[in-house]
PDB file of C-alpha atoms in Angstrom:
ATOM      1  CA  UNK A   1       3.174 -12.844  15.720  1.00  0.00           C
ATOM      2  CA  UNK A   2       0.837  -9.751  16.101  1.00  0.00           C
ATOM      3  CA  UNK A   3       1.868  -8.238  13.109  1.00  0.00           C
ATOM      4  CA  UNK A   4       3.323  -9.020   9.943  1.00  0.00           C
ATOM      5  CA  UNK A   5       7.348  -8.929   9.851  1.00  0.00           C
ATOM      6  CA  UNK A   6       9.713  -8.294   7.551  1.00  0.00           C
ATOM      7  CA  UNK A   7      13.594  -8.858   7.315  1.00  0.00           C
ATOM      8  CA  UNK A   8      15.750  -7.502   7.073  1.00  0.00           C
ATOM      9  CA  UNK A   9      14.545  -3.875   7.660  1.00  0.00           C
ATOM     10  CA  UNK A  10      17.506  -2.660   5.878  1.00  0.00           C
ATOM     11  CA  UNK A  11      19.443  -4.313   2.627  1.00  0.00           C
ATOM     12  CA  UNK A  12      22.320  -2.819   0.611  1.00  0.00           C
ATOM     13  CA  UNK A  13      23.493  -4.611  -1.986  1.00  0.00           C
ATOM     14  CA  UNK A  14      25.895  -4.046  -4.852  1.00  0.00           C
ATOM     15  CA  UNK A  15      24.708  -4.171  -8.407  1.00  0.00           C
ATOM     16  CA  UNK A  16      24.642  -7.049  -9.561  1.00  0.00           C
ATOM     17  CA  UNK A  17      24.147  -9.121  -6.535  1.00  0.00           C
ATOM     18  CA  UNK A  18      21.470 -11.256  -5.900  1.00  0.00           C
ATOM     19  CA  UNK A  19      18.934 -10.324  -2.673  1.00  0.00           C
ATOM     20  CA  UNK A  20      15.995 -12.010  -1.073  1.00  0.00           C
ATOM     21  CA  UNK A  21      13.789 -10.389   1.140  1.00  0.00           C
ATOM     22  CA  UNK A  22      11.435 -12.196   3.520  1.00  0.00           C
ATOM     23  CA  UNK A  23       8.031 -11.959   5.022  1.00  0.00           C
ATOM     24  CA  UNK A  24       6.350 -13.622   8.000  1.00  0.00           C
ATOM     25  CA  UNK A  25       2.486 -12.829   7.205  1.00  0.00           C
ATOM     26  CA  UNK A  26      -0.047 -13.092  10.321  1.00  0.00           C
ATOM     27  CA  UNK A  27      -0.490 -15.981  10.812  1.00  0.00           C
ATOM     28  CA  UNK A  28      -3.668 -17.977   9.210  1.00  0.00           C
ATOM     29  CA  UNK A  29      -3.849 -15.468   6.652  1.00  0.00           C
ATOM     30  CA  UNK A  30      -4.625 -16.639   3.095  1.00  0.00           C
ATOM     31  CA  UNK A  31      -3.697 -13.707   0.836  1.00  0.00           C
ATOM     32  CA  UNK A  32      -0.304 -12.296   0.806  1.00  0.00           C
ATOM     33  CA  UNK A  33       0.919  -9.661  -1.225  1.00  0.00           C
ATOM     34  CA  UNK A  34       4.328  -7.663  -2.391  1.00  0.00           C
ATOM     35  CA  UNK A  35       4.764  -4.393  -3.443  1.00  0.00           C
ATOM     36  CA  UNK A  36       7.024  -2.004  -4.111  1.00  0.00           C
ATOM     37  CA  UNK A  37       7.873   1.097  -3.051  1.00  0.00           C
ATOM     38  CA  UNK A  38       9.831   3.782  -4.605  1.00  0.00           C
ATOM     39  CA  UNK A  39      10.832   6.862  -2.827  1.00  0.00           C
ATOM     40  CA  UNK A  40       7.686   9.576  -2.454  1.00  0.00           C
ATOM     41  CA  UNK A  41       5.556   7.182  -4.388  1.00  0.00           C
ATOM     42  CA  UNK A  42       2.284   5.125  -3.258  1.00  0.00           C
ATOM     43  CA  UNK A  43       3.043   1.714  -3.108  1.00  0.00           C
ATOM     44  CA  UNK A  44       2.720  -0.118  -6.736  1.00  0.00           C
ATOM     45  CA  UNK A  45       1.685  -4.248  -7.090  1.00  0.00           C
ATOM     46  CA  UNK A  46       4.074  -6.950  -7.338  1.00  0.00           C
ATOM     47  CA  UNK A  47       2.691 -10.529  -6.865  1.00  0.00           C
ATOM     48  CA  UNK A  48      -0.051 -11.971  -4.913  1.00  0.00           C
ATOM     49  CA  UNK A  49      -0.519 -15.560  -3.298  1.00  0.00           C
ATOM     50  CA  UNK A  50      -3.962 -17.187  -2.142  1.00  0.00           C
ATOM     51  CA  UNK A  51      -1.755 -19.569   0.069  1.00  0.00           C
ATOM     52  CA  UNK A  52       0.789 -21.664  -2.045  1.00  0.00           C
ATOM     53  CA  UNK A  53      -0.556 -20.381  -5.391  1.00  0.00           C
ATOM     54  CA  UNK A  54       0.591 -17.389  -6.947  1.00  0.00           C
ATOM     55  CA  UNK A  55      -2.593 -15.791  -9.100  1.00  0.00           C
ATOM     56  CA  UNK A  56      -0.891 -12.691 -10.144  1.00  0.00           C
ATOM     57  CA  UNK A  57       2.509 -11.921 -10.893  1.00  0.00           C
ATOM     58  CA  UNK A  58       1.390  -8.948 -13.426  1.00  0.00           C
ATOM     59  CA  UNK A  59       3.464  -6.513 -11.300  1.00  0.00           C
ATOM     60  CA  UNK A  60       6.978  -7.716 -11.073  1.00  0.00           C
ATOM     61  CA  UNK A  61       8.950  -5.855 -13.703  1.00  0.00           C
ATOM     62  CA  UNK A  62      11.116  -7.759 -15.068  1.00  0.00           C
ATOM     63  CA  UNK A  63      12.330 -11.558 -15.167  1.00  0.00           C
ATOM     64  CA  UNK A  64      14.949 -11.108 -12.553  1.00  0.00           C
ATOM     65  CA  UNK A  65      12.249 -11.067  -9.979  1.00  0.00           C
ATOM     66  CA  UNK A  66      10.967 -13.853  -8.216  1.00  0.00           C
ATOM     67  CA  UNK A  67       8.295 -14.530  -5.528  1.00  0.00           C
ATOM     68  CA  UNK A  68       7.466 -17.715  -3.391  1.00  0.00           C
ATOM     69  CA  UNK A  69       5.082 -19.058  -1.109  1.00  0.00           C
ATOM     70  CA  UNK A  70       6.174 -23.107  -0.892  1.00  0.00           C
ATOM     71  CA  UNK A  71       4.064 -23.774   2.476  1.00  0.00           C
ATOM     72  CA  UNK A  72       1.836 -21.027   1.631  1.00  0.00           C
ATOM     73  CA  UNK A  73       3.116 -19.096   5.102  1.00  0.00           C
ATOM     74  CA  UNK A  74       6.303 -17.052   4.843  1.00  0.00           C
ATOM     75  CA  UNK A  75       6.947 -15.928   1.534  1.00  0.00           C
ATOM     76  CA  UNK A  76      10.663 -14.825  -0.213  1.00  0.00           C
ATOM     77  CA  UNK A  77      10.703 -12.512  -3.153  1.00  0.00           C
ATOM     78  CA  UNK A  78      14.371 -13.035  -4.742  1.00  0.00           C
ATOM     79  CA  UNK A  79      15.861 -10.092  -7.207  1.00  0.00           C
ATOM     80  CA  UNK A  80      18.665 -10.996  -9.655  1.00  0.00           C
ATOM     81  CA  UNK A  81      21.220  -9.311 -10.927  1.00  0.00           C
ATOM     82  CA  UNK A  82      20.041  -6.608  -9.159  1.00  0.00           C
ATOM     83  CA  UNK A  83      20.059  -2.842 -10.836  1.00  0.00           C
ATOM     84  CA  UNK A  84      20.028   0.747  -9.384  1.00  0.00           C
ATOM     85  CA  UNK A  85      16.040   0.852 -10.080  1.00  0.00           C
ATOM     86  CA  UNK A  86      15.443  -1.750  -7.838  1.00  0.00           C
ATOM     87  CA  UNK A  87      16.104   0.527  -4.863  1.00  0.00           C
ATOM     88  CA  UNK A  88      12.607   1.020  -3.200  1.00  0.00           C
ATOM     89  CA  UNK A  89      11.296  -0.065  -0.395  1.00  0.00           C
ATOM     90  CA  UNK A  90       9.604  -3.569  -0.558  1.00  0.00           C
ATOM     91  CA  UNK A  91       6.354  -4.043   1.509  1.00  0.00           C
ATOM     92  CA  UNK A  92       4.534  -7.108   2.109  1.00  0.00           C
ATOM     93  CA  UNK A  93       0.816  -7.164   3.036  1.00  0.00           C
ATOM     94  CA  UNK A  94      -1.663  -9.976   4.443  1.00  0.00           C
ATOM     95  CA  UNK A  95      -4.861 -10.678   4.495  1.00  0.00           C
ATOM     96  CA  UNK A  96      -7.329 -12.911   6.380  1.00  0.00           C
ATOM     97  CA  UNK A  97      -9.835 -13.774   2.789  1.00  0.00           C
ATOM     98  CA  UNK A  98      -9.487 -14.851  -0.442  1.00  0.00           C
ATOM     99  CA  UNK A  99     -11.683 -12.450  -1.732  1.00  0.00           C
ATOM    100  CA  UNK A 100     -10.947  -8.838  -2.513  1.00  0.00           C
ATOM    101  CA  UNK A 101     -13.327  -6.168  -0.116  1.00  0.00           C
ATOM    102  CA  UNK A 102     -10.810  -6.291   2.980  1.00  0.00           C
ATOM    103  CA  UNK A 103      -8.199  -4.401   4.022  1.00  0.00           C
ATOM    104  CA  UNK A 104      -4.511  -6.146   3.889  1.00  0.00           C
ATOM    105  CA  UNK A 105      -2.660  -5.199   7.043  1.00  0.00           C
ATOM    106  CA  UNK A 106       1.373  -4.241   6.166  1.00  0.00           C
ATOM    107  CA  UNK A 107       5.022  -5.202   6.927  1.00  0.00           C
ATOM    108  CA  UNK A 108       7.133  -2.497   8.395  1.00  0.00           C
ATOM    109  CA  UNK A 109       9.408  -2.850   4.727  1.00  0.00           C
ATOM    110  CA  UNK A 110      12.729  -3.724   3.484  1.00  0.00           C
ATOM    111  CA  UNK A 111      14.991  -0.682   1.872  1.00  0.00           C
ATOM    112  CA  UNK A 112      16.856  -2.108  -0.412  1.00  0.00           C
ATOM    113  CA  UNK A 113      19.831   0.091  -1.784  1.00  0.00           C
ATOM    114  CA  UNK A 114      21.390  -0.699  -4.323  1.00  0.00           C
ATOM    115  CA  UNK A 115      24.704   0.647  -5.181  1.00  0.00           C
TER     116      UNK A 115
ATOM    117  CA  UNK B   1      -6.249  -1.886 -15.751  1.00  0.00           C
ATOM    118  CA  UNK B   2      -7.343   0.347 -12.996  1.00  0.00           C
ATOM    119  CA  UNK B   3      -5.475   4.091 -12.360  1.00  0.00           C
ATOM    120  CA  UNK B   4      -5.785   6.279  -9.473  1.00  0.00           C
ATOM    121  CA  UNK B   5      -5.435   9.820  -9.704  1.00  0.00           C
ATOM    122  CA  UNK B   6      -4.412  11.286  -5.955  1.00  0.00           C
ATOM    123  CA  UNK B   7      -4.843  15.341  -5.267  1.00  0.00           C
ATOM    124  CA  UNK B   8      -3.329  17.349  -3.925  1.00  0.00           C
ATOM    125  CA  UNK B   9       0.123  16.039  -4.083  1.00  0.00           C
ATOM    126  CA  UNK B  10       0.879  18.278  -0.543  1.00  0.00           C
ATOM    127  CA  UNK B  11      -1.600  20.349   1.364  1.00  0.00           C
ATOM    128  CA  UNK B  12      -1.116  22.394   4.114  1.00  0.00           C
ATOM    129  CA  UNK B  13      -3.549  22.998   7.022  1.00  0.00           C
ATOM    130  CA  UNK B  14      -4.029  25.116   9.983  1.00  0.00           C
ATOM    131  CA  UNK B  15      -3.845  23.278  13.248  1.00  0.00           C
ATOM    132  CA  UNK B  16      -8.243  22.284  13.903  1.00  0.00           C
ATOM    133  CA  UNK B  17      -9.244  23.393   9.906  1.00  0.00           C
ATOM    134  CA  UNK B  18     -10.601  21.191   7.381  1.00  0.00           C
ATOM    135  CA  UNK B  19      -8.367  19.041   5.157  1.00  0.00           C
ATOM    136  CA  UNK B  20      -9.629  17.092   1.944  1.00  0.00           C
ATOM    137  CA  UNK B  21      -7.961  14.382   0.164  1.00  0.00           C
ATOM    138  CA  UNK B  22      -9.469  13.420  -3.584  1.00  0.00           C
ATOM    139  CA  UNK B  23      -9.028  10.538  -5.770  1.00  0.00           C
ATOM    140  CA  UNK B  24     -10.175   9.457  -9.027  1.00  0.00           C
ATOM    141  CA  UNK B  25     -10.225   5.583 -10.294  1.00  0.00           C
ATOM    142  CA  UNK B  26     -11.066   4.624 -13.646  1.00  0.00           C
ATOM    143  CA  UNK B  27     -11.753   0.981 -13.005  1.00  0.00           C
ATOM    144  CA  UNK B  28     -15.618   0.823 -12.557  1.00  0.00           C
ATOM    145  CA  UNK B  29     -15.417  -2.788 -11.044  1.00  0.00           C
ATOM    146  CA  UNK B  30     -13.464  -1.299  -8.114  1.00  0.00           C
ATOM    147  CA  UNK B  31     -15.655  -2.344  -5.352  1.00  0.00           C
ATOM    148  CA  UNK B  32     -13.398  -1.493  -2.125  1.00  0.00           C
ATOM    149  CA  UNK B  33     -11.833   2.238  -0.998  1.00  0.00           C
ATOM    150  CA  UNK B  34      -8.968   1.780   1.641  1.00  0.00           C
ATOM    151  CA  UNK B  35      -7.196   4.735   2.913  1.00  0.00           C
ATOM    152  CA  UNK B  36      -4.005   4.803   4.491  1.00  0.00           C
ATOM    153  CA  UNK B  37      -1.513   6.972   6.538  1.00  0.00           C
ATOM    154  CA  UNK B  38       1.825   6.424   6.457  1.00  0.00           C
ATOM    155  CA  UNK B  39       4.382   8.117   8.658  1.00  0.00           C
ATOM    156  CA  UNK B  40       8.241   8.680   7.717  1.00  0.00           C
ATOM    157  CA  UNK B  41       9.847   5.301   7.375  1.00  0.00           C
ATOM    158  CA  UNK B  42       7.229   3.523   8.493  1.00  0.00           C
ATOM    159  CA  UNK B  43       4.008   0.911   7.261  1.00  0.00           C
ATOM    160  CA  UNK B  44       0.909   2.251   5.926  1.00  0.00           C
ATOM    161  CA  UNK B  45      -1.936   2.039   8.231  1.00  0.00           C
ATOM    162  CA  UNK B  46      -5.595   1.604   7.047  1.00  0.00           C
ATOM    163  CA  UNK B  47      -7.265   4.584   8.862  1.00  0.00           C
ATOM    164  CA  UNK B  48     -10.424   4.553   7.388  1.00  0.00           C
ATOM    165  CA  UNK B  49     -12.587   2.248   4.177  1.00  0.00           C
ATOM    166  CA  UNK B  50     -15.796   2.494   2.564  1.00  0.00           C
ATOM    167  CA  UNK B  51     -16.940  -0.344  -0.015  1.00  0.00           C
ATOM    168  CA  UNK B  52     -19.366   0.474  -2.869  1.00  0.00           C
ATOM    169  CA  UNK B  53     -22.572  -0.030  -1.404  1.00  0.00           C
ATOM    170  CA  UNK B  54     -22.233   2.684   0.606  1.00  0.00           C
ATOM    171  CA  UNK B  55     -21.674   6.549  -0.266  1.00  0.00           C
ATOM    172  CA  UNK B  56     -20.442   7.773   3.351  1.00  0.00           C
ATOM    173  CA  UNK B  57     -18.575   6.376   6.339  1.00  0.00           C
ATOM    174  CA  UNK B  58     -17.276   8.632   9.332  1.00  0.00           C
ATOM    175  CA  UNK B  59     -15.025   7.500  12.363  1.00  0.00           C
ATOM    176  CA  UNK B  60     -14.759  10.163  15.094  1.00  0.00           C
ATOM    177  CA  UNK B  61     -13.078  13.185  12.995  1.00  0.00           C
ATOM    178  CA  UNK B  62     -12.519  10.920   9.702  1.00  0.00           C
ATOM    179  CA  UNK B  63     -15.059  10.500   6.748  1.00  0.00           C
ATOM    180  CA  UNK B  64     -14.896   9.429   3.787  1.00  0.00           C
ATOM    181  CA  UNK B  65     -17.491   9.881   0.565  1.00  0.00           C
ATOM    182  CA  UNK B  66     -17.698   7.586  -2.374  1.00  0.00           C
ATOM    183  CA  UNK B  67     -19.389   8.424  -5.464  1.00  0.00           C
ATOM    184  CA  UNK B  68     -19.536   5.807  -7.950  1.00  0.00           C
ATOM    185  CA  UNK B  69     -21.400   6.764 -10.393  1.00  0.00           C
ATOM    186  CA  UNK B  70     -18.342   9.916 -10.812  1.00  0.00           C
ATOM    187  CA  UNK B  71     -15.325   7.153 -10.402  1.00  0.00           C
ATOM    188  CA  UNK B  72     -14.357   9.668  -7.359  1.00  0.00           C
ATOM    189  CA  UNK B  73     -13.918   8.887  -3.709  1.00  0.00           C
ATOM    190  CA  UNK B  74     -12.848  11.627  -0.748  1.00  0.00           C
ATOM    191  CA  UNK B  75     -11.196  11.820   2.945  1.00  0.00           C
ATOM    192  CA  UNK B  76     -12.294  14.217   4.822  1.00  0.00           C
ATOM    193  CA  UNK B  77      -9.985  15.290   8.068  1.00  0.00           C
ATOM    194  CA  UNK B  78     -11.879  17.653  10.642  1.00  0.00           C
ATOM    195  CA  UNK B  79     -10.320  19.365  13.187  1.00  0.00           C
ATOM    196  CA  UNK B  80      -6.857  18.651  12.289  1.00  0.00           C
ATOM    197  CA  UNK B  81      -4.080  17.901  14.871  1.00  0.00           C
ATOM    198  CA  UNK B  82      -0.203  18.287  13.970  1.00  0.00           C
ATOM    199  CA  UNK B  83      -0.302  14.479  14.442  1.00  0.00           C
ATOM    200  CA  UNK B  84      -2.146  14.109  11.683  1.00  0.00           C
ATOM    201  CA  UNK B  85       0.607  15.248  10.006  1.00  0.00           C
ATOM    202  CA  UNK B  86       2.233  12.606   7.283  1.00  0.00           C
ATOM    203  CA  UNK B  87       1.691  11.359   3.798  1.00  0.00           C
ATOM    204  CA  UNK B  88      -2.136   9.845   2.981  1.00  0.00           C
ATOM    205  CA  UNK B  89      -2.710   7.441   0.179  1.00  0.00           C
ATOM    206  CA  UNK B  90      -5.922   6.322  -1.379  1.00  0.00           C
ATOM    207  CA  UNK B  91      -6.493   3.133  -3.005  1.00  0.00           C
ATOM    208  CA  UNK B  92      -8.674   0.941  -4.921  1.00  0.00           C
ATOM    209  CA  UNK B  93      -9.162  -2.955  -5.033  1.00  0.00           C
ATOM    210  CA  UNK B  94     -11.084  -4.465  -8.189  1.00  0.00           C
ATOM    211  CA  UNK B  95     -12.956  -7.880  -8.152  1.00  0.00           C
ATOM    212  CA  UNK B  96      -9.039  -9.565  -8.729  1.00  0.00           C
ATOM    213  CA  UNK B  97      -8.130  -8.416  -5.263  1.00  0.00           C
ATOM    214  CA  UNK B  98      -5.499  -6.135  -6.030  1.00  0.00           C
ATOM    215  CA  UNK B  99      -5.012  -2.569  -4.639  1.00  0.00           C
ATOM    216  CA  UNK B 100      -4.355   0.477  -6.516  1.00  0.00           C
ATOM    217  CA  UNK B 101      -2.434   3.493  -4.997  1.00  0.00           C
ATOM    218  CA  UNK B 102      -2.740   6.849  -5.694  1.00  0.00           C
ATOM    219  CA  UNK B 103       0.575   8.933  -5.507  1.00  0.00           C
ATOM    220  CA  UNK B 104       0.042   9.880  -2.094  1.00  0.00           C
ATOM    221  CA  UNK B 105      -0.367  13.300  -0.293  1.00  0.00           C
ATOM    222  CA  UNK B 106       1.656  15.335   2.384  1.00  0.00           C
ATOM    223  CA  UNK B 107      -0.746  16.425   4.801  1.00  0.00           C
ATOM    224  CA  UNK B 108       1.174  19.133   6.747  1.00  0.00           C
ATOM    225  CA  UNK B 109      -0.679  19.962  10.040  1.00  0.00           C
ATOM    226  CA  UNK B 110       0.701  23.758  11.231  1.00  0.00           C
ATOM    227  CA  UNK B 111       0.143  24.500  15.019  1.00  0.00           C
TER     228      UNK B 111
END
């Protein structure tokens, strides 16, 4: 695709329930990253994935979060048990190097509510 | 690990002033300087990026200033249109590839 996509755009869930969110990066890009969104905030780290591997998962905040990358192409982050703070929105990013120095281009978002 | 301080936190222009956007990092291995504009509901966009070799970058009425030595990095919006209107965020990326937001600002554009 031209861009990178997210789904679903919009997510309620109830607490407690378990959610996963996807992204479709562009395609042949290496780097892949999540972060996450709360309301008037910049956007704060999650996870990041040089193809399959996941380097850095310094960001997510607690133990009921979890980020993939099998094929090292679409990636799923999965919340458990999920809790009224995990409302945000949840961007995805992508980028064409490895290497830090370039800009990641992002995913529209998912909102996830949680009520 | 790396913090960026974002200012003002809203700013409100007259329709072709001056507006300027300033953030602080503390992470002197930052290396890269994205900004990005992000409209109601929607992505962030990069508008405009300067890496540290440099100390200045300008795209048509865009610029940005880096000084490294002060940990402090600027956008600089001339001849503001009420389209520039939405919320800007500066960021930094250290030598582990992960960006750094500030807290954003509401640019406010007044015609």
């Amino acid at each position: 695709g031209a861009g990178v996509s997210q789904s679903p755009r919009y997510k309620v869930a109830k607490r407690g329930q378990d959610v996963a969110l996807r992204c479709d990066p562009i395609s042949g890009h290496v780097s892949l990253f999540w972060y996450q969104q709360a309301l008037g905030q910049g956007p704060e780290f999650l996870t990041y994935f040089q193809n399959e591997a996941q380097l850095d998962k310094s960001g997510l905040p607690s133990d009921r979060f979890f980020a993939e990358r099998p094929e090292g192409s679409v990636s799923t982050l999965k919340i458990q048990r999920t809790q009224q703070e995990d409302s945000a929105v949840y961007l995805c990013a992508s980028s064409p190097v490895p290497a830090g120095g370039y800009s990641d281009t992002f995913g529209s978002g998912t909102r996830l509510t949680v009520v | 690990g790396e913090n960026v301080e974002q200012h003002p936190s809203t700013l409100s222009v007259q329709e072709g002033d001056s507006a300027v956007i300033k953030c602080t990092y503390s992470d002197s291995a930052s290396n890269y300087f994205p900004w990005y504009k992000q409209e109601l509901g929607k992505r962030p966009q990069l508008i405009i990026d300067i890496r540290s070799n440099v100390g200045e970058k300008k795209d048509q009425r865009i610029a940005v200033t880096l000084n490294k030595t002060a940990k402090h990095f600027s956008l600089h919006i001339t001849e503001t249109q009420p389209e520039d209107s939405a919320v800007y965020f500066c960021a930094a990326m250290n030598a582990g590839n992960m960006l750094t937001f500030g807290g954003g600002t509401r640019l406010m554009v007044k015609p």
